[in-house]
PDB file of C-alpha atoms in Angstrom:
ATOM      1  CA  UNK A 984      -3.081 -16.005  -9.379  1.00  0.00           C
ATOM      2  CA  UNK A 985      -4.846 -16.995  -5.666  1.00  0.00           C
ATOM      3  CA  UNK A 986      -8.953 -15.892  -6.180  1.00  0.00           C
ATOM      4  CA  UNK A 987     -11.006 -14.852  -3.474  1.00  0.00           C
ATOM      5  CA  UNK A 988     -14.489 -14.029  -2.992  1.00  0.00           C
ATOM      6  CA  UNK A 989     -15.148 -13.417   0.672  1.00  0.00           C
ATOM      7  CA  UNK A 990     -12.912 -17.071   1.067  1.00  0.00           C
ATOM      8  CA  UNK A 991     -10.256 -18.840  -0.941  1.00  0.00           C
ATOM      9  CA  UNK A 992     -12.141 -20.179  -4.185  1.00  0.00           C
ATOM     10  CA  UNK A 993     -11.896 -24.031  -4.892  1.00  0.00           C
ATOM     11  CA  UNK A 994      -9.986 -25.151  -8.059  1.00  0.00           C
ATOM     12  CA  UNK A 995     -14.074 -25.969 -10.039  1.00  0.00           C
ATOM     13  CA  UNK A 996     -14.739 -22.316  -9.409  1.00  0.00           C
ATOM     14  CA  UNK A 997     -11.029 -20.644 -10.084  1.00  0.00           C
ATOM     15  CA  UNK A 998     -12.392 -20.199 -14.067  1.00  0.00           C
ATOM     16  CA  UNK A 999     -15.098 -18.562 -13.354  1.00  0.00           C
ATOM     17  CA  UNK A1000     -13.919 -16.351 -10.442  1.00  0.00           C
ATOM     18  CA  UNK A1001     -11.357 -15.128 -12.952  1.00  0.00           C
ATOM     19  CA  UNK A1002     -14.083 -14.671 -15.602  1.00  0.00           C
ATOM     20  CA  UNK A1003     -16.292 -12.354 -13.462  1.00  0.00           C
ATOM     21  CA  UNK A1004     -12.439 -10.454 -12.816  1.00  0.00           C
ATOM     22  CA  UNK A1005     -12.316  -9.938 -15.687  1.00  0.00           C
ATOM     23  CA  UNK A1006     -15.387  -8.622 -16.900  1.00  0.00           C
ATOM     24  CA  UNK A1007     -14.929  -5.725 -14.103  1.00  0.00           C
ATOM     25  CA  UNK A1008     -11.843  -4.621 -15.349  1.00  0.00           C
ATOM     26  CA  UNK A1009     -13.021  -4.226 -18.420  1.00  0.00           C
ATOM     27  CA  UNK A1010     -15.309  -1.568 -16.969  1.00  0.00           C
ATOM     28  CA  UNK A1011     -12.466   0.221 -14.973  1.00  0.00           C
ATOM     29  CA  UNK A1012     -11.007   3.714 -15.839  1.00  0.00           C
ATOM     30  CA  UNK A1013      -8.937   4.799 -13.187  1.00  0.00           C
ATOM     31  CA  UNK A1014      -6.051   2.400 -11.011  1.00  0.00           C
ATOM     32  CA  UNK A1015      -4.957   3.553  -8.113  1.00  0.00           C
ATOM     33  CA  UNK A1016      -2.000   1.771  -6.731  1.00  0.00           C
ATOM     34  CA  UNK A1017      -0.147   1.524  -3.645  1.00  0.00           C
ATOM     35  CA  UNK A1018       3.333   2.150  -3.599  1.00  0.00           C
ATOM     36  CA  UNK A1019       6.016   0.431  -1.117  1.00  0.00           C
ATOM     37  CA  UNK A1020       5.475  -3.496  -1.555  1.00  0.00           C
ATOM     38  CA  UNK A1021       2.792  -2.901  -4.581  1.00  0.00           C
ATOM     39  CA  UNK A1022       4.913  -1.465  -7.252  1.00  0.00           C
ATOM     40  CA  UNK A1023       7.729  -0.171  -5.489  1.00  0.00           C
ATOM     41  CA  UNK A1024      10.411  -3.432  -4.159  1.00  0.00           C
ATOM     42  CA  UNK A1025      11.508  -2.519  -1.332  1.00  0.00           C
ATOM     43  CA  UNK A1026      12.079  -5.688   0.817  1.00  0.00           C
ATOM     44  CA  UNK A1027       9.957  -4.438   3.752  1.00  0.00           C
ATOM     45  CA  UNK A1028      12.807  -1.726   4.457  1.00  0.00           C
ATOM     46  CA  UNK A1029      10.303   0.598   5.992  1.00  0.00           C
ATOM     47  CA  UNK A1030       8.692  -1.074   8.379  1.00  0.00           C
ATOM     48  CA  UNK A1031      12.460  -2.510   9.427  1.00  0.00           C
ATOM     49  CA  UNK A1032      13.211   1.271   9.885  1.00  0.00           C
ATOM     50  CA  UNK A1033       9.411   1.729  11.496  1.00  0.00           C
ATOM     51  CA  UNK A1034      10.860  -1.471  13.919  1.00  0.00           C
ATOM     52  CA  UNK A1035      14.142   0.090  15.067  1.00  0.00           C
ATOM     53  CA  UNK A1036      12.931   3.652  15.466  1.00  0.00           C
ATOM     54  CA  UNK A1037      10.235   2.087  17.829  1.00  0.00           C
ATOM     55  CA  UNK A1038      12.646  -0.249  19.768  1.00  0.00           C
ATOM     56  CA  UNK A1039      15.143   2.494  19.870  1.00  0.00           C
ATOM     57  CA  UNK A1040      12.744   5.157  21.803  1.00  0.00           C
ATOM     58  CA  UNK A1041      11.344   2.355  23.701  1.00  0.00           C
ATOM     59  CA  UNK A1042      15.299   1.519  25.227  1.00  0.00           C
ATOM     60  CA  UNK A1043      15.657   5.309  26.051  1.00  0.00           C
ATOM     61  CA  UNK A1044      13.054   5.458  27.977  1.00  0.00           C
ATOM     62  CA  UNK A1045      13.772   1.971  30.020  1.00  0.00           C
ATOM     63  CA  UNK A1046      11.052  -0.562  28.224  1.00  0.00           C
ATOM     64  CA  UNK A1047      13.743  -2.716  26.591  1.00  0.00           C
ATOM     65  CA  UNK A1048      11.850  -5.190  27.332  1.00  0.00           C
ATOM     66  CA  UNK A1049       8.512  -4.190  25.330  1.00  0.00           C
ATOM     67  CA  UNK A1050      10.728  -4.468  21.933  1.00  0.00           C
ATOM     68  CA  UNK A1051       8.447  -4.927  18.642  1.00  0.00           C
ATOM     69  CA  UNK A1052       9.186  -7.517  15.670  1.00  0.00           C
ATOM     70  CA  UNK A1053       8.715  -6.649  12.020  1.00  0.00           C
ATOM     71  CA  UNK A1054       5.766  -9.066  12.340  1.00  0.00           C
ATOM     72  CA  UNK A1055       4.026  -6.778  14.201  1.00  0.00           C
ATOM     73  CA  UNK A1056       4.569  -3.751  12.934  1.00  0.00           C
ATOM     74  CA  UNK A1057       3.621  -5.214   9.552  1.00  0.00           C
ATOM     75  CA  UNK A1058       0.453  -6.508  11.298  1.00  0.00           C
ATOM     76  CA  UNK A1059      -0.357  -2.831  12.561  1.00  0.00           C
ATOM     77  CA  UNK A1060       1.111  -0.517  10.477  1.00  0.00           C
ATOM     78  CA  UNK A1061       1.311  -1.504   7.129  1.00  0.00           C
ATOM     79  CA  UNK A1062      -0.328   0.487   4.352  1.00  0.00           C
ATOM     80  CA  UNK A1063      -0.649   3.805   6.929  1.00  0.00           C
ATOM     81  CA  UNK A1064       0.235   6.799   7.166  1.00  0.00           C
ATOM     82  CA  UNK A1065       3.154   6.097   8.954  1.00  0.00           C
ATOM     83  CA  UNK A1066       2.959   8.305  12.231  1.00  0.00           C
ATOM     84  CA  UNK A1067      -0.502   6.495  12.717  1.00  0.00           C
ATOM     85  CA  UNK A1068       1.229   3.312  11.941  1.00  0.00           C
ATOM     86  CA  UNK A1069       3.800   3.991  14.671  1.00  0.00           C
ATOM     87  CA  UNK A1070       1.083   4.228  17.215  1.00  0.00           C
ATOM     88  CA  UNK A1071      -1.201   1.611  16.039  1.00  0.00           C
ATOM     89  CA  UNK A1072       1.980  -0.894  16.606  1.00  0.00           C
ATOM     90  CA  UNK A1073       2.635   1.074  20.250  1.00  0.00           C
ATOM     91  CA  UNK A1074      -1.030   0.606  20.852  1.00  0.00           C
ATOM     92  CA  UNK A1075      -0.720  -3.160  21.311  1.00  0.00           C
ATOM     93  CA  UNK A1076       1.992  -2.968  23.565  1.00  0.00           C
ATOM     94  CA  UNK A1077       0.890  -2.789  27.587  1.00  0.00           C
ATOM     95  CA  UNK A1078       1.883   1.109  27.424  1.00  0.00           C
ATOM     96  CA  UNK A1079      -0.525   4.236  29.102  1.00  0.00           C
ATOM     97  CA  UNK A1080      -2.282   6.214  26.769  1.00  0.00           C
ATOM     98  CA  UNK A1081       0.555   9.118  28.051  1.00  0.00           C
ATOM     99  CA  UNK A1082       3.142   6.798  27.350  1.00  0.00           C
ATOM    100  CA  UNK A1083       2.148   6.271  23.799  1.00  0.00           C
ATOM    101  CA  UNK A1084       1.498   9.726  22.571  1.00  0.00           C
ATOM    102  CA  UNK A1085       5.027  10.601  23.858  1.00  0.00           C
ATOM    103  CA  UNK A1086       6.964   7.317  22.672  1.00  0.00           C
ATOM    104  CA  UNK A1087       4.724   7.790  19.115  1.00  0.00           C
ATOM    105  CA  UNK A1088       6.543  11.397  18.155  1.00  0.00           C
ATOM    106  CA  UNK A1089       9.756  10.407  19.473  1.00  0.00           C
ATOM    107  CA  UNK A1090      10.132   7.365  17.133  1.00  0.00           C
ATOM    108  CA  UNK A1091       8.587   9.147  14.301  1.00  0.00           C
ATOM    109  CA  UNK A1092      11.341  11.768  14.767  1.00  0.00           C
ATOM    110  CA  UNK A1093      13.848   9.399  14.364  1.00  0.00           C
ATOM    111  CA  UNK A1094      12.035   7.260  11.423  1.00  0.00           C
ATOM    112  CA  UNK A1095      11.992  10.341   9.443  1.00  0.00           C
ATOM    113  CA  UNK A1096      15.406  10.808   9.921  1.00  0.00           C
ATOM    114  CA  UNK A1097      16.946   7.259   9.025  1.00  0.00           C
ATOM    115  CA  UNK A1098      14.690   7.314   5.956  1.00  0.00           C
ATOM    116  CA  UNK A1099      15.708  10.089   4.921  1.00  0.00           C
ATOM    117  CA  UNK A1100      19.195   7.940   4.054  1.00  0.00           C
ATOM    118  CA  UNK A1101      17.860   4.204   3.825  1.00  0.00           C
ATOM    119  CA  UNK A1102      15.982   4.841   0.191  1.00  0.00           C
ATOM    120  CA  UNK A1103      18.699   4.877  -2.533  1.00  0.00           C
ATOM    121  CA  UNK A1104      19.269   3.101  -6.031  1.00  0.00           C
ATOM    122  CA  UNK A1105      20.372  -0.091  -4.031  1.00  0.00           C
ATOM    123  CA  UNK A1106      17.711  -0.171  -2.134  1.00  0.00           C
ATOM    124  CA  UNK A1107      14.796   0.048  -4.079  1.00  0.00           C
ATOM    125  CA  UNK A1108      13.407  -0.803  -7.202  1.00  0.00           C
ATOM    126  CA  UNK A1109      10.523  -1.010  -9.548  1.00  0.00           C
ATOM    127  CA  UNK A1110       8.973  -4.886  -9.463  1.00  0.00           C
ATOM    128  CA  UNK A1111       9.844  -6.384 -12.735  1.00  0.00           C
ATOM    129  CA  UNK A1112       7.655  -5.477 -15.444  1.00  0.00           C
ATOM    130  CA  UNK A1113       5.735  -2.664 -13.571  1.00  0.00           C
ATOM    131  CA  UNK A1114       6.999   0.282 -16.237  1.00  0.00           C
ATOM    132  CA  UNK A1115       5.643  -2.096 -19.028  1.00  0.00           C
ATOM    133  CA  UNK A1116       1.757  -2.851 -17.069  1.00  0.00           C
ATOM    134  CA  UNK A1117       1.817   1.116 -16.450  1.00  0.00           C
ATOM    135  CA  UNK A1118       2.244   2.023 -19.969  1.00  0.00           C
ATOM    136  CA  UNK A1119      -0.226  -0.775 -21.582  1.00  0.00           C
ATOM    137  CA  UNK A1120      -2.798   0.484 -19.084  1.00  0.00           C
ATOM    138  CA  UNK A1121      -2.521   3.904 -20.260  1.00  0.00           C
ATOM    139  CA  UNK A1122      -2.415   2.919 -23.979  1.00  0.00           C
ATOM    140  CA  UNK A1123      -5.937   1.110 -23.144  1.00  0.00           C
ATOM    141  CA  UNK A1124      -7.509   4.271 -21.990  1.00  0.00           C
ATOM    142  CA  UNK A1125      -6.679   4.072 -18.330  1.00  0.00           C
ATOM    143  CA  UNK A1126      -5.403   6.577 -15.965  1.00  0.00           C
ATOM    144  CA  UNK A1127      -2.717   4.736 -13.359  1.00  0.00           C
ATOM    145  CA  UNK A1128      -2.141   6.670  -9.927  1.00  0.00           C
ATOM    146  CA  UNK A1129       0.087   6.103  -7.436  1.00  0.00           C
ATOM    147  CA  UNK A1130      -1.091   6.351  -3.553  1.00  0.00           C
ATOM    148  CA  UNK A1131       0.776   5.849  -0.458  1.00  0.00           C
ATOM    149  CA  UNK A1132       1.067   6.497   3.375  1.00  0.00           C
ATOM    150  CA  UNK A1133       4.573   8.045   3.034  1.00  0.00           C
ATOM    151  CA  UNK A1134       4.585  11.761   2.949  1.00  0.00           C
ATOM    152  CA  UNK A1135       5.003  13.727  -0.190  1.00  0.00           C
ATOM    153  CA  UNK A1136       9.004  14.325   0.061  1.00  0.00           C
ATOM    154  CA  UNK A1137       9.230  10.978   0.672  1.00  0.00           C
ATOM    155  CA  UNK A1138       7.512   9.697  -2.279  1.00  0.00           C
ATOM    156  CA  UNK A1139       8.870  11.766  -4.835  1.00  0.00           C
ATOM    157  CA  UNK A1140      12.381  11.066  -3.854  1.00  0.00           C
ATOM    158  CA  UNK A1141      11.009   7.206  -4.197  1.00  0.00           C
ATOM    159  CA  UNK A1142      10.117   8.147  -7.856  1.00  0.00           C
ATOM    160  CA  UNK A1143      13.039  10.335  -8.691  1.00  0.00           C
ATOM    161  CA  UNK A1144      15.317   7.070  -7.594  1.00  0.00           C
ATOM    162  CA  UNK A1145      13.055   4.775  -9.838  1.00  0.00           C
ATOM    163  CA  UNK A1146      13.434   7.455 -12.932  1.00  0.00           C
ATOM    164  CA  UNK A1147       9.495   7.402 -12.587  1.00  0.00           C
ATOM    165  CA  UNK A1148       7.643  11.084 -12.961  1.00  0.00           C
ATOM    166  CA  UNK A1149       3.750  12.107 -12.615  1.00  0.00           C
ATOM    167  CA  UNK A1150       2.983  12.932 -16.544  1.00  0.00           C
ATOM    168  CA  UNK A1151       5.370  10.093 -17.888  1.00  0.00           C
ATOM    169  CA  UNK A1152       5.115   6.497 -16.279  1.00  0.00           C
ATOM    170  CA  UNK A1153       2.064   7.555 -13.927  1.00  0.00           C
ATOM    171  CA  UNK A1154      -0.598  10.037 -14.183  1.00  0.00           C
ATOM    172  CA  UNK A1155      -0.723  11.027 -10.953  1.00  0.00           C
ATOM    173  CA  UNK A1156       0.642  10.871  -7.115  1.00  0.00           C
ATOM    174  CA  UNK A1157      -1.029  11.125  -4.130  1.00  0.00           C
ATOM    175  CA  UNK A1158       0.328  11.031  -0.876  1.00  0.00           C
ATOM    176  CA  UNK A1159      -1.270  10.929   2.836  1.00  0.00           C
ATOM    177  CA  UNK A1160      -0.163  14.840   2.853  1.00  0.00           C
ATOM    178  CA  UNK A1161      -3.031  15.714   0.068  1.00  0.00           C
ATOM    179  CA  UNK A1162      -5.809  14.320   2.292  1.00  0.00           C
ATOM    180  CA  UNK A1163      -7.124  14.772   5.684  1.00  0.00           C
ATOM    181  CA  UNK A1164      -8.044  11.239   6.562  1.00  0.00           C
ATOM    182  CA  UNK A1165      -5.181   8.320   5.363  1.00  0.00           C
ATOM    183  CA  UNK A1166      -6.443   5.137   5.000  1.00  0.00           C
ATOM    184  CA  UNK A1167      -8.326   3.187   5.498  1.00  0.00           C
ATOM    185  CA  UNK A1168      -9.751   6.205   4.878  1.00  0.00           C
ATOM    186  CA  UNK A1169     -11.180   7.443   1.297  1.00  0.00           C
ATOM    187  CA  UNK A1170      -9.825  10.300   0.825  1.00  0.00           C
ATOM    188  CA  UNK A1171      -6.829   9.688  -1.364  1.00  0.00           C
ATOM    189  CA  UNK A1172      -8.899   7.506  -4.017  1.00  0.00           C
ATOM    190  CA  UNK A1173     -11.870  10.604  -3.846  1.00  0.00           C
ATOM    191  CA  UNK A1174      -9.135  12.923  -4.432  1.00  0.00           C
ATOM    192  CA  UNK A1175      -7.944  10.875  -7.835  1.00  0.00           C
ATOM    193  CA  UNK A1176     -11.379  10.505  -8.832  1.00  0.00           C
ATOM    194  CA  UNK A1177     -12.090  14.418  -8.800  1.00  0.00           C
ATOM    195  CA  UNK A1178      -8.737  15.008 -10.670  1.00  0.00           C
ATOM    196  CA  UNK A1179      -9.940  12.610 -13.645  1.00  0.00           C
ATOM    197  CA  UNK A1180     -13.482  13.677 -13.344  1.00  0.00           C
ATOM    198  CA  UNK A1181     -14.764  10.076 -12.287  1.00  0.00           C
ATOM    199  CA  UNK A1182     -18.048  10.452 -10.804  1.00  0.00           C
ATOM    200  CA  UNK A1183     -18.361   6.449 -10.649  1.00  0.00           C
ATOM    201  CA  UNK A1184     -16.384   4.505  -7.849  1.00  0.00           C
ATOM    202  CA  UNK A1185     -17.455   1.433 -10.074  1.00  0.00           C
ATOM    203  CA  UNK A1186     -14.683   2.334 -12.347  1.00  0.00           C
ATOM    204  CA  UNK A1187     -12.244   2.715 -10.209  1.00  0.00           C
ATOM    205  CA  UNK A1188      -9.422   0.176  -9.202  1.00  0.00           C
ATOM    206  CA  UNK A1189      -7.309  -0.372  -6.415  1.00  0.00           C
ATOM    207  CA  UNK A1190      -4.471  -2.823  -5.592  1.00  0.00           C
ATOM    208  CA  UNK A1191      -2.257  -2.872  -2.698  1.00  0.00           C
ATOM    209  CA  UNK A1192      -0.183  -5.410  -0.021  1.00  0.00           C
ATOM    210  CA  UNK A1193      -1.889  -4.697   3.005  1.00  0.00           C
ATOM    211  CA  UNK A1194      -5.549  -5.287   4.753  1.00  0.00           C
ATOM    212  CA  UNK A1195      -5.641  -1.185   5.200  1.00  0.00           C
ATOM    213  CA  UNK A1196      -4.936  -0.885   1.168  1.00  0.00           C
ATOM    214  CA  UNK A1197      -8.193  -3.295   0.739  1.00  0.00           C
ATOM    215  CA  UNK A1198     -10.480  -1.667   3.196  1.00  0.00           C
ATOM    216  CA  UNK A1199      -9.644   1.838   1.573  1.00  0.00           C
ATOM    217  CA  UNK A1200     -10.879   0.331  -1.311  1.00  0.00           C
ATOM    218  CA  UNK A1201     -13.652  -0.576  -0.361  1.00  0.00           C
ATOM    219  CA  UNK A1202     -14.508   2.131   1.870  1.00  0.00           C
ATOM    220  CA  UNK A1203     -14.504   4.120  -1.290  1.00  0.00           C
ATOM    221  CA  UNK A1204     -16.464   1.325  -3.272  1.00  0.00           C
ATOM    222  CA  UNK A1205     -14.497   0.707  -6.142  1.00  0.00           C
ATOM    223  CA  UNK A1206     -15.480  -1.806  -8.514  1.00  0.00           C
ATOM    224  CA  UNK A1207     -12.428  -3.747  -8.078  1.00  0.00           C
ATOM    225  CA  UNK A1208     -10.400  -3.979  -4.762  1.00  0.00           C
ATOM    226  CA  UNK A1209      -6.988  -6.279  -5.187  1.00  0.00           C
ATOM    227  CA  UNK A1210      -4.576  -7.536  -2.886  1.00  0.00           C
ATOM    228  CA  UNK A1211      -1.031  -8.781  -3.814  1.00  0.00           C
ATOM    229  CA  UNK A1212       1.297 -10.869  -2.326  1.00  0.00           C
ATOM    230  CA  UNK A1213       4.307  -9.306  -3.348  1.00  0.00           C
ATOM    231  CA  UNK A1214       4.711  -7.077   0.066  1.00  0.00           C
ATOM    232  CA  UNK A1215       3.492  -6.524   3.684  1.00  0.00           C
ATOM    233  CA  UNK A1216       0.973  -9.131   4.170  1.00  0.00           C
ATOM    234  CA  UNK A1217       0.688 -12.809   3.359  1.00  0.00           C
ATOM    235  CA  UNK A1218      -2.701 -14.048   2.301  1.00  0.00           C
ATOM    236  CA  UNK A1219      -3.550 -15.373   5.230  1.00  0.00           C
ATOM    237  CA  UNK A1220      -3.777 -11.649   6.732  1.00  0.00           C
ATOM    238  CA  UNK A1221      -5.154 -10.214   3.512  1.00  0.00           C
ATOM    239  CA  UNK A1222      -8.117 -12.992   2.651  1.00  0.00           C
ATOM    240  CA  UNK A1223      -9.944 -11.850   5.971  1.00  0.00           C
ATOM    241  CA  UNK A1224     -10.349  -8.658   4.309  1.00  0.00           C
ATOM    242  CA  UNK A1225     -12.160 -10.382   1.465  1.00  0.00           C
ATOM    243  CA  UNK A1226     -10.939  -8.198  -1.733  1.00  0.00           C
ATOM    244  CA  UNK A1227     -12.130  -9.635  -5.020  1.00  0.00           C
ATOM    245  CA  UNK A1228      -8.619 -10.866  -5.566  1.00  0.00           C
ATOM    246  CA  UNK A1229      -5.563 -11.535  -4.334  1.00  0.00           C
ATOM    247  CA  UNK A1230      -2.620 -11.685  -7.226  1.00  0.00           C
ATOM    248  CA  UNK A1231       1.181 -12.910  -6.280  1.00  0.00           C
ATOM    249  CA  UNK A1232       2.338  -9.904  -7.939  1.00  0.00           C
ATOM    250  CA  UNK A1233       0.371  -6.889  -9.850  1.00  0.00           C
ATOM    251  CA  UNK A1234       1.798  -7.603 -12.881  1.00  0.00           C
ATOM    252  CA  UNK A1235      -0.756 -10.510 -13.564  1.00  0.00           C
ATOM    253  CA  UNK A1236      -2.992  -7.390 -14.253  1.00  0.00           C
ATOM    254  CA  UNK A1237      -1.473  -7.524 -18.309  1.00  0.00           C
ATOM    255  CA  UNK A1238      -3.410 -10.865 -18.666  1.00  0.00           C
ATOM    256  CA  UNK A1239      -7.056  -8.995 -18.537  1.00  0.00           C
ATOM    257  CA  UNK A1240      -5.330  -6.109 -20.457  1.00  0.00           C
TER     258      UNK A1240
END
């Protein structure tokens, strides 16, 4: 487990930044967890399909030569909602506001389309041991909710593939559909909270693989915001968002169990 506290703890201080982790889970109530790259392996695959749609539109329309790497787009666009993500990545290409409205719903025309296909039993999975953390969380009292910047079809085919279901493995799923704002945004974690009758953000959790994942967090001040490794962002991108952790994988969360 890699501790942070707004920069990478030293090895004298690793005990007791794990200590004071500790203590504030044992306070939590509600864990609200990203999907893709969190819980859900995927090996990137969407932001691979977010990278083709983008270079695809931008060949059609004769800027071959402004083509985007899955570096960026996992810079810009991981952890949203994924039309915004599509135009935050277009955004930092030298492209007219005109340019990028228009190139935005093109390529998230044809992203929707080629996921529609590229999520199947091959390729995706749960992260090993995930089932097991979900159901010793809920035997300690917790509720465990799944978030995510895919849309609601896309999500529940996600969890039909994984033989996951809201009631059984998870209490709950919320997707950037349910909300008006997507992260970094709130909205989603609010929208848990009222369904479990939280009224204190203190108790509330939330892990996740990308900077936008901690910031939502944070935005809606829960008392413990989490980044993991196993996903979008290395923890070089994710310390600068200063969460009170970053884990390799979310599984480590048994250990304060």
């Amino acid at each position: 487990m890699n501790t942070v506290n707004n920069n990478v703890t030293s090895s004298s201080s690793h005990s007791d930044s794990l200590n004071s982790i500790k203590n504030k889970f044992f306070d939590i109530k509600l864990c609200v967890f990203d999907m893709a790259g969190t819980t859900v392996d995927e090996g990137n695959l969407v932001y691979k399909i977010v990278r083709n749609a983008i270079n695809e539109v931008l060949m059609r329309a004769g800027k071959s030569d402004k083509q985007v790497s899955l570096e960026l787009c996992l810079e810009y666009g991981a952890g949203k909602e994924k039309r915004n993500a599509i135009r935050d990545i277009l955004d930092m290409l030298d492209l007219s506001d005109a340019d990028i409205e228009s190139l935005t719903d093109t390529a998230f025309a044809v992203f929707k389309v080629n996921l529609a296909t590229a999520y199947n039993k091959d390729t995706l999975s749960e992260f090993e041991g995930m089932s097991e953390l979900f159901e010793q969380l809920k035997a300690s009292g917790r509720h465990v909710v799944l978030n995510t910047g895919y849309d609601a079809k896309t999500a529940n085919k996600i969890l039909t593939i994984l033989g996951w279901s809201v009631g059984d493995q998870v209490d709950a799923l919320i997707t950037a559909n349910d909300v008006d704002n997507g992260r970094p945004g709130p909205d989603m974690i609010t929208l848990a909270m009222k369904q479990f009758n939280i009224d204190n953000s203190q108790q509330v959790l939330k892990a996740g693989d990308s900077g936008i994942d901690i910031e939502e967090g944070q935005n809606a001040g829960c008392g413990l915001v989490l980044g993991v490794l196993s996903g979008a962002q290395n923890e070089q991108q994710l310390v600068k968002y200063s969460p009170d952790a970053i884990l390799d994988k979310l599984t480590e969360l048994k250990e304060f169990i």
